[in-house]
PDB file of C-alpha atoms in Angstrom:
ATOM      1  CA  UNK A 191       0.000   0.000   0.000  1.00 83.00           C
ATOM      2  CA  UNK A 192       1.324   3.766  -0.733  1.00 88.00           C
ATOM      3  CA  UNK A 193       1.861   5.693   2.137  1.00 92.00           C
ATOM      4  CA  UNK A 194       2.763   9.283   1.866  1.00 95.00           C
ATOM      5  CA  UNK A 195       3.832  11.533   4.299  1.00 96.00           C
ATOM      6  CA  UNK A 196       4.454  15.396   4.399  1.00 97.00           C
ATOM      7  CA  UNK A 197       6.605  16.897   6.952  1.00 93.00           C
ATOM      8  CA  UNK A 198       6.643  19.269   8.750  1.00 92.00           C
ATOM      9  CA  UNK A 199       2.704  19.505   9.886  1.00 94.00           C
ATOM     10  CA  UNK A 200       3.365  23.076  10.081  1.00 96.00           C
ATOM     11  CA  UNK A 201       5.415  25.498   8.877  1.00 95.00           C
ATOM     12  CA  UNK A 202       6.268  29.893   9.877  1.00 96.00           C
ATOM     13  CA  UNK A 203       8.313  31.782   7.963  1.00 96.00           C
ATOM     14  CA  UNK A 204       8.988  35.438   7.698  1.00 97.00           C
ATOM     15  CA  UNK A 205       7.772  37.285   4.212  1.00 98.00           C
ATOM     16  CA  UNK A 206      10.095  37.332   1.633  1.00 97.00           C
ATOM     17  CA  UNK A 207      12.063  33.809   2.929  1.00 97.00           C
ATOM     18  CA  UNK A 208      11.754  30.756   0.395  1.00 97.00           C
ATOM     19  CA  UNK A 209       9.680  28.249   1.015  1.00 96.00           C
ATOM     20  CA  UNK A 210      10.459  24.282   1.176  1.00 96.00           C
ATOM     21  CA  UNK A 211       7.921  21.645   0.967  1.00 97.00           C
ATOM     22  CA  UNK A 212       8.733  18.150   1.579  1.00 97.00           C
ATOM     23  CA  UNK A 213       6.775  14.945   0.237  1.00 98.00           C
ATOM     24  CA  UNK A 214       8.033  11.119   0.668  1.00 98.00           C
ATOM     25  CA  UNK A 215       6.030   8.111  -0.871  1.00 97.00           C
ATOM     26  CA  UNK A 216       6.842   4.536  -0.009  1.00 95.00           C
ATOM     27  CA  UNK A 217       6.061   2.831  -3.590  1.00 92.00           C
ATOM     28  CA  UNK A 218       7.907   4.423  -6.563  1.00 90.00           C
ATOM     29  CA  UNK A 219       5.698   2.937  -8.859  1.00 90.00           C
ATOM     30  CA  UNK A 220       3.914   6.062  -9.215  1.00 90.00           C
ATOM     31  CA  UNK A 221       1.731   7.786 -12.614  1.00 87.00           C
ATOM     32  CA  UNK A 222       2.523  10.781 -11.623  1.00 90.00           C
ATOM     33  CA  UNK A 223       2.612  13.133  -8.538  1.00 93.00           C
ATOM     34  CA  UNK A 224       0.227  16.285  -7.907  1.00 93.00           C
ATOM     35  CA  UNK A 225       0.690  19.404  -5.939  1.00 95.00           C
ATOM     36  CA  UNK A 226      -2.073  21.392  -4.577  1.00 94.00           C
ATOM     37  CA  UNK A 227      -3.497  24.360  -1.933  1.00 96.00           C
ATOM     38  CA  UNK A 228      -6.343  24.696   0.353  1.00 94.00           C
ATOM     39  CA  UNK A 229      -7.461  27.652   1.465  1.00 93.00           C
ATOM     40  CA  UNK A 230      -9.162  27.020   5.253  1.00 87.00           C
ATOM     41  CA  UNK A 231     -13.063  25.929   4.240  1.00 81.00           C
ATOM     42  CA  UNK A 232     -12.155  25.707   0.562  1.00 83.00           C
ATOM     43  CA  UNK A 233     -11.517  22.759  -1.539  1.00 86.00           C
ATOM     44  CA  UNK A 234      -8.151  21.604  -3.046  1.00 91.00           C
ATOM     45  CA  UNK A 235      -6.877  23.867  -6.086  1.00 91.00           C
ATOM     46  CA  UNK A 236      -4.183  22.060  -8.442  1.00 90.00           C
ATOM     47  CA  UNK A 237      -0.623  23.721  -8.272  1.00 94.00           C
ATOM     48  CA  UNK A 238       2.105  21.757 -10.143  1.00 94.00           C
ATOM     49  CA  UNK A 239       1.836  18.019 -11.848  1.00 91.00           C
ATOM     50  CA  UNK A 240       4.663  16.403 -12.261  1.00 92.00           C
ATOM     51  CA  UNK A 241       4.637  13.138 -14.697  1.00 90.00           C
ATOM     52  CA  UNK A 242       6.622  10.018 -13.472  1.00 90.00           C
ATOM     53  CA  UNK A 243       9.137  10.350 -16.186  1.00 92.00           C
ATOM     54  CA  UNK A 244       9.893  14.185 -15.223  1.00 94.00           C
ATOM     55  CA  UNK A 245      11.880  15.708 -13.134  1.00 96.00           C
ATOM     56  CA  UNK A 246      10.170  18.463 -12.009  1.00 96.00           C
ATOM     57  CA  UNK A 247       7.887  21.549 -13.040  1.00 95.00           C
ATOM     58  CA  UNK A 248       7.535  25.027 -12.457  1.00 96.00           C
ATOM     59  CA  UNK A 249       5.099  27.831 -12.929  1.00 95.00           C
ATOM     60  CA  UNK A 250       5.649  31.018 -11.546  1.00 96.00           C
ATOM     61  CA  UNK A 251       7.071  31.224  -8.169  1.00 97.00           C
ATOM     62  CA  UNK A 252       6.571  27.371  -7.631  1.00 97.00           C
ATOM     63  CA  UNK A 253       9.180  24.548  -8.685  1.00 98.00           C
ATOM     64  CA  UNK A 254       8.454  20.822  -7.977  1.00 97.00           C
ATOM     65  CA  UNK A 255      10.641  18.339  -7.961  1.00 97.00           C
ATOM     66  CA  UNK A 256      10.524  14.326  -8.497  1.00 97.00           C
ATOM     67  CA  UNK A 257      12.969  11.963  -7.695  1.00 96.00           C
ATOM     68  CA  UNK A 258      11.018   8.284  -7.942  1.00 94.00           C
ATOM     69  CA  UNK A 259      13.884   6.407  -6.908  1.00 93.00           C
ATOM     70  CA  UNK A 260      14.204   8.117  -3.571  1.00 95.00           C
ATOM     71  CA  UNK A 261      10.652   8.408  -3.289  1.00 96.00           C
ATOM     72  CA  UNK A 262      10.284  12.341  -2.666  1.00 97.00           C
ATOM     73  CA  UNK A 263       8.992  15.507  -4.057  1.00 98.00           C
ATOM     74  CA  UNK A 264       9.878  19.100  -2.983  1.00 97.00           C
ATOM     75  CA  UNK A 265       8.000  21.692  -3.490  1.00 97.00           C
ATOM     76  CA  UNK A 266       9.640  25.253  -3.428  1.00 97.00           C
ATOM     77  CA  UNK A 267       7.916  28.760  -3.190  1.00 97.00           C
ATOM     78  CA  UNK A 268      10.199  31.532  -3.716  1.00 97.00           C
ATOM     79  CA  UNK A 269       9.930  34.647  -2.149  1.00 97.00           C
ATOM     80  CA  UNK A 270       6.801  33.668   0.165  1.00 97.00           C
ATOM     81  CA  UNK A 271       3.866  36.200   0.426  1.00 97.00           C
ATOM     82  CA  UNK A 272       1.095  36.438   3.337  1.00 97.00           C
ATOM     83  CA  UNK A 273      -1.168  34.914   0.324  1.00 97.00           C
ATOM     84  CA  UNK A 274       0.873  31.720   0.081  1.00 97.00           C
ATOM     85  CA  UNK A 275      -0.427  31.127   3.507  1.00 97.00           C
ATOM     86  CA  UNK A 276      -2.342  27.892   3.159  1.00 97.00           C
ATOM     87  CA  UNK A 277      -2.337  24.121   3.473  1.00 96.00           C
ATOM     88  CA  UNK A 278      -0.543  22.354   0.307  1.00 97.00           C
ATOM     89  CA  UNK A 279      -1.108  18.496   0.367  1.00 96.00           C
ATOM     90  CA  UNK A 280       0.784  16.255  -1.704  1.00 96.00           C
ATOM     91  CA  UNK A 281      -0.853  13.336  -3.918  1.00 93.00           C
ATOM     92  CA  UNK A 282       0.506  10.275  -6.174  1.00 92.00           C
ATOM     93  CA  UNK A 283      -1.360   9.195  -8.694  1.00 86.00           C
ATOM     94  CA  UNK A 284      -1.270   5.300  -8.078  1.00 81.00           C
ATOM     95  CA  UNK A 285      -2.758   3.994 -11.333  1.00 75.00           C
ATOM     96  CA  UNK A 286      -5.202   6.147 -13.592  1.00 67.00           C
ATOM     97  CA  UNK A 287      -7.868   6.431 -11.222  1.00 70.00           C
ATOM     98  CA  UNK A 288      -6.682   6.938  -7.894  1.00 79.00           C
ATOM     99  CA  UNK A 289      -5.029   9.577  -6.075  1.00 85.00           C
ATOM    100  CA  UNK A 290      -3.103   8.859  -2.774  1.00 90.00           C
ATOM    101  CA  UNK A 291      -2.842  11.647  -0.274  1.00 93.00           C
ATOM    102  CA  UNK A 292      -0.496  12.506   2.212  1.00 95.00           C
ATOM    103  CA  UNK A 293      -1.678  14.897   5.444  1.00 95.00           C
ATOM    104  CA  UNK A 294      -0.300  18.397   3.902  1.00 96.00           C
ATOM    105  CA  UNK A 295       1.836  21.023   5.621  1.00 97.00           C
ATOM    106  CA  UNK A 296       0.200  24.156   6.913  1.00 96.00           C
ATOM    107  CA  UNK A 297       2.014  27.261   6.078  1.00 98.00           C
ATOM    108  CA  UNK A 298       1.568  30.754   7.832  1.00 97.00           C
ATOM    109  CA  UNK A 299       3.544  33.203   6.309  1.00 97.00           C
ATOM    110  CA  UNK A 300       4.275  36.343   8.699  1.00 97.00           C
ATOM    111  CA  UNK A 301       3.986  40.019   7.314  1.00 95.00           C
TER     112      UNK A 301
ATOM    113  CA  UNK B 898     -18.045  28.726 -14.820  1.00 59.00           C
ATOM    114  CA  UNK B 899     -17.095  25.433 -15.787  1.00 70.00           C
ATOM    115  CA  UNK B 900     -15.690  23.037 -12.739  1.00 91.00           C
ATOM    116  CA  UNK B 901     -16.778  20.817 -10.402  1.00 94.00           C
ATOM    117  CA  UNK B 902     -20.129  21.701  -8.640  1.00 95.00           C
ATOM    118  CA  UNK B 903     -21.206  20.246  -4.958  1.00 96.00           C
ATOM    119  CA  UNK B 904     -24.110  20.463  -3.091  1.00 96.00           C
ATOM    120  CA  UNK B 905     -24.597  21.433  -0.079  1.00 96.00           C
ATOM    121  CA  UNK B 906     -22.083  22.750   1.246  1.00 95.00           C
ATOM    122  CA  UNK B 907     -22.856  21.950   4.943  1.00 96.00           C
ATOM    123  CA  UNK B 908     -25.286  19.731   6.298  1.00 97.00           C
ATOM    124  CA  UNK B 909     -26.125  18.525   9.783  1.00 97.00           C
ATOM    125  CA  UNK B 910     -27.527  14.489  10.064  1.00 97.00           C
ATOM    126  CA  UNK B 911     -28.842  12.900  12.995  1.00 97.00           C
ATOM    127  CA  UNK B 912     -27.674   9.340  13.171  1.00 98.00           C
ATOM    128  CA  UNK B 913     -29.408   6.605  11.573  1.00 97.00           C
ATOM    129  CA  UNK B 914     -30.712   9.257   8.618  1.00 97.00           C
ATOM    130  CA  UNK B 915     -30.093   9.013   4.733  1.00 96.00           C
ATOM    131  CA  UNK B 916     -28.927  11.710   2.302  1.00 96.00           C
ATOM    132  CA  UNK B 917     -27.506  12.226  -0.866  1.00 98.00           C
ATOM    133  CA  UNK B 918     -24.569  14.553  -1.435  1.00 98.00           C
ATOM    134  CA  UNK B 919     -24.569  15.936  -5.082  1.00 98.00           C
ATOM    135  CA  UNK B 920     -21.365  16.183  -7.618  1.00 98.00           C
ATOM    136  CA  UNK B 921     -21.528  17.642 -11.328  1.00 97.00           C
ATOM    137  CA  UNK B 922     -19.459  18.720 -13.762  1.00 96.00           C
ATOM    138  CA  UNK B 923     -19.718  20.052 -16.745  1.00 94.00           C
ATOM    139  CA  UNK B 924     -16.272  19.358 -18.318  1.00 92.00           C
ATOM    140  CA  UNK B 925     -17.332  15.578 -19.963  1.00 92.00           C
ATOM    141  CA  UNK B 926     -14.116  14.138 -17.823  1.00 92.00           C
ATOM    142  CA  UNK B 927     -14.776  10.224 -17.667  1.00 91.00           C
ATOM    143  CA  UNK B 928     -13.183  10.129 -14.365  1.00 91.00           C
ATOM    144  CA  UNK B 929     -15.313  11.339 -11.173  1.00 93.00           C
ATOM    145  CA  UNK B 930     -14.571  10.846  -7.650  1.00 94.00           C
ATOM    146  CA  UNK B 931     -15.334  11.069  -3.918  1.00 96.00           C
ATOM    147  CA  UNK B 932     -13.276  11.540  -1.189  1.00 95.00           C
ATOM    148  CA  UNK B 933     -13.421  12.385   2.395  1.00 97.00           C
ATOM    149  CA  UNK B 934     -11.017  14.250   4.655  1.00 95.00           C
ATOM    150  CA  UNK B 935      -9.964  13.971   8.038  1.00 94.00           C
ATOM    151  CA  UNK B 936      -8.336  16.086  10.154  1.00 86.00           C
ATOM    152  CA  UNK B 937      -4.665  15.302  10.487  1.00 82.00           C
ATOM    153  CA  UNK B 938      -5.160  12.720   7.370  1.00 83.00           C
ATOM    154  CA  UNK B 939      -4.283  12.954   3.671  1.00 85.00           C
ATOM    155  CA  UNK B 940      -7.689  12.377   1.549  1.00 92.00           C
ATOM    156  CA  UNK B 941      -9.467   9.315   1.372  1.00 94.00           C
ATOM    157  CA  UNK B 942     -10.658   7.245  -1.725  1.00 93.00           C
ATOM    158  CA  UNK B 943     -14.465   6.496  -1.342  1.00 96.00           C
ATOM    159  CA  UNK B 944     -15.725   5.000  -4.339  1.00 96.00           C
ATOM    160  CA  UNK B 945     -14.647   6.240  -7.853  1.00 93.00           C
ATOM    161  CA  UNK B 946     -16.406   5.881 -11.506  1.00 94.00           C
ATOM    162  CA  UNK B 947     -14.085   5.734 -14.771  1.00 90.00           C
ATOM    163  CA  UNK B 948     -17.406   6.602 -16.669  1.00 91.00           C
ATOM    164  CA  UNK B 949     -21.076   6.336 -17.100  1.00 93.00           C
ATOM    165  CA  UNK B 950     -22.553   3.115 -15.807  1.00 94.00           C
ATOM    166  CA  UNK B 951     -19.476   1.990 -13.874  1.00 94.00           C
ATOM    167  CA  UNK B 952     -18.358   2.270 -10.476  1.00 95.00           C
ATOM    168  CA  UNK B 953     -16.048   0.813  -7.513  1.00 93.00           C
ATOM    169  CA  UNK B 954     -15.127   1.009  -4.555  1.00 94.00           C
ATOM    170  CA  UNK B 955     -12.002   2.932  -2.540  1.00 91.00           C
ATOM    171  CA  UNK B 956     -10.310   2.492   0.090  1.00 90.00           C
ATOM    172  CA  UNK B 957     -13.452   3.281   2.727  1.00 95.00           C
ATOM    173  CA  UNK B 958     -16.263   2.896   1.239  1.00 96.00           C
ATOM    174  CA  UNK B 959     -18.674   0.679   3.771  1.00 96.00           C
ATOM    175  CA  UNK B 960     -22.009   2.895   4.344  1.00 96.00           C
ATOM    176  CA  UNK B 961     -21.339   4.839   1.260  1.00 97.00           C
ATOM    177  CA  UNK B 962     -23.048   3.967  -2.044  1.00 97.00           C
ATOM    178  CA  UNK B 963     -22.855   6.024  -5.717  1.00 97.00           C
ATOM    179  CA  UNK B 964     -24.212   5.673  -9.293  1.00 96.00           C
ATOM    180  CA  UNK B 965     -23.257   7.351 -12.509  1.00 97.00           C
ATOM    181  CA  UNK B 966     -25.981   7.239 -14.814  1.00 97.00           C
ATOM    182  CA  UNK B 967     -24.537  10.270 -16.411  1.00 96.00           C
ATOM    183  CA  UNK B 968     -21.344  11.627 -17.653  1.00 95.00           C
ATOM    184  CA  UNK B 969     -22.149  14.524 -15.893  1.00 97.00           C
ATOM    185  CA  UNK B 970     -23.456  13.789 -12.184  1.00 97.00           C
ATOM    186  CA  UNK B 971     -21.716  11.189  -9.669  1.00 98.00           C
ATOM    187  CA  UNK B 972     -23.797  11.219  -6.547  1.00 98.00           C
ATOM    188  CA  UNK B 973     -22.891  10.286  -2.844  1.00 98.00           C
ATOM    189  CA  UNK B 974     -25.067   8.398  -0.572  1.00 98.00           C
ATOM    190  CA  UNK B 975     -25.665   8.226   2.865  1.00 96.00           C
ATOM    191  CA  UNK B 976     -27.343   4.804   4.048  1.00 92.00           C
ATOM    192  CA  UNK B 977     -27.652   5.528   7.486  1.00 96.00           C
ATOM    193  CA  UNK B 978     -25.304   7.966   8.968  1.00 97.00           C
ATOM    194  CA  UNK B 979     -22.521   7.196  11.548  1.00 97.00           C
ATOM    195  CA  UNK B 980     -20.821   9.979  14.094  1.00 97.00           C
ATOM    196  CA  UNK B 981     -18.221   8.511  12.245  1.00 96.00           C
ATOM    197  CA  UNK B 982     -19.153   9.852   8.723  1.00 97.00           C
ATOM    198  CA  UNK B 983     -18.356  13.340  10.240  1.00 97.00           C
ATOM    199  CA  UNK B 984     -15.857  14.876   7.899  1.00 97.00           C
ATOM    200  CA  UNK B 985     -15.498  16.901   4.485  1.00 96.00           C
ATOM    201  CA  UNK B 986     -16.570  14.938   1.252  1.00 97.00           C
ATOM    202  CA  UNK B 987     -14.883  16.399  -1.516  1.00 96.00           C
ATOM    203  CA  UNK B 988     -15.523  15.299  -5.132  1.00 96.00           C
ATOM    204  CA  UNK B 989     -13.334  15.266  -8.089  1.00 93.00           C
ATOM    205  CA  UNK B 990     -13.282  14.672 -11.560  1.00 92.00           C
ATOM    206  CA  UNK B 991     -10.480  14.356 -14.644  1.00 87.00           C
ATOM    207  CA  UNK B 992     -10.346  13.645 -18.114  1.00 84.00           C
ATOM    208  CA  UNK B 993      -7.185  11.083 -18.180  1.00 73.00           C
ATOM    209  CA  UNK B 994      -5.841  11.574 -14.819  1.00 60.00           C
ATOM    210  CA  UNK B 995      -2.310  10.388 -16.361  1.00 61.00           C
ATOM    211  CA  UNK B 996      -2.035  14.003 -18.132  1.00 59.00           C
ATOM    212  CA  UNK B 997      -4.190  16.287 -16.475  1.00 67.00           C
ATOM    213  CA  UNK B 998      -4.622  15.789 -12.943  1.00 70.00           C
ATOM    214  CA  UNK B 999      -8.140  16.662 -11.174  1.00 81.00           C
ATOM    215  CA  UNK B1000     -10.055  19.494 -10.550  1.00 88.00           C
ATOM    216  CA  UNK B1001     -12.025  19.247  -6.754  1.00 91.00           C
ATOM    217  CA  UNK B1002     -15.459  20.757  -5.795  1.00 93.00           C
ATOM    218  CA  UNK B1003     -15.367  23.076  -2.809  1.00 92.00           C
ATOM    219  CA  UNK B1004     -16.385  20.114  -1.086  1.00 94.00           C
ATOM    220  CA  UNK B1005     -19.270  19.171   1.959  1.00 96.00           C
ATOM    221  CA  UNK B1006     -19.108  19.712   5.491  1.00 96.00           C
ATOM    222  CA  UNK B1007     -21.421  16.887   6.866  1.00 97.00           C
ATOM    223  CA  UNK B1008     -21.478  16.963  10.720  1.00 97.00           C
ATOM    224  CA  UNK B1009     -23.512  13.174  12.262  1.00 97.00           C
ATOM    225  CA  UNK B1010     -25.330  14.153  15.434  1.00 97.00           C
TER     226      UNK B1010
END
């Protein structure tokens, strides 16, 4: 069974400081893996997907990485803003119909 | 605006009642499905539909039933609520989750008295 894990739970940082998302997955026989945000009381918005035979992605200020054979995705958000501030939950896709979630890391970022 | 509409957005059951939660889109993705979410736990599977007329199951989906008899609408139901079916359903949808990824409703807050 995949388990996926995000660490830290929770995560401060100062305006302006780069931001560093971490995602591990046990089975690297992954589709692909998906980034995404939730805003408190919202539902999940898509950031970043990141094929299995990629490396990594980027829009904007966000870069993902993959690395399958360690089993871990980064996320990075450069030069955070108060609106970053949010929950960002990791998923691999598993096969083509099922997404496996890991708990997310909540991010406050302090004016 | 096209996405991923679900209704209602809160409801309060007493236990032992029956309801349907409601999921539509109107992007013609073949893929829809419904998850619930915990707190302090990643998103789980429900049950899941790869396209009109078939369905399975996900990783928890005892007291949960769906149908798709539409592209368009993949419905949610309640058999006889728990205390434990407290949490947020959330349902998605995708047109080849390989290449695209999903797009997720704002998602139901369903509290079990």
């Amino acid at each position: 069974k995949q388990e996926v894990t995000q660490i830290p739970a929770a995560l401060s940082v100062p305006e302006g400081e780069n931001l560093v998302l971490n995602c591990s997955f046990t089975d690297s026989a992954i589709y692909n893996l998906q980034w995404f945000r939730q805003d408190p009381g919202k539902g999940l918005t898509s950031l970043l997907l990141i094929q299995s035979s990629q490396r990594e992605q980027t829009s904007g200020r966000l870069n993902a990485s993959l690395d399958k054979s360690s089993g871990r995705s980064t996320l990075y958000i450069a030069a955070s803003q108060p609106g970053d501030s949010a929950t960002y939950l990791c998923a691999v896709g598993i096969n083509d119909y099922k997404l496996s979630f890991g708990a997310g890391t909540t991010v406050t970022v302090r004016a | 605006n096209a996405g991923v509409t679900q209704t209602p957005k809160f409801q309060v059951l007493k236990t032992g009642q029956s309801m349907t939660l409601q999921c539509a889109q109107d992007m013609n993705h073949e893929y829809m499905s419904w998850y619930r979410q915990d707190p302090g736990m990643g998103l789980r599977l429900i049950h899941y539909s790869v396209g009109a007329g078939i369905t399975d199951q996900g990783e928890v989906p005892n007291g949960y039933n769906v149908s798709r008899s539409t592209t368009e609408d993949f419905p949610l139901r309640l058999l006889s609520a728990a205390p434990s079916q407290t949490s947020v359903y959330f349902c998605a949808s995708s047109p080849d989750l390989l290449w695209v990824g999903y797009t997720f409703g704002s998602g139901t807050r369903l509290t079990v008295v």
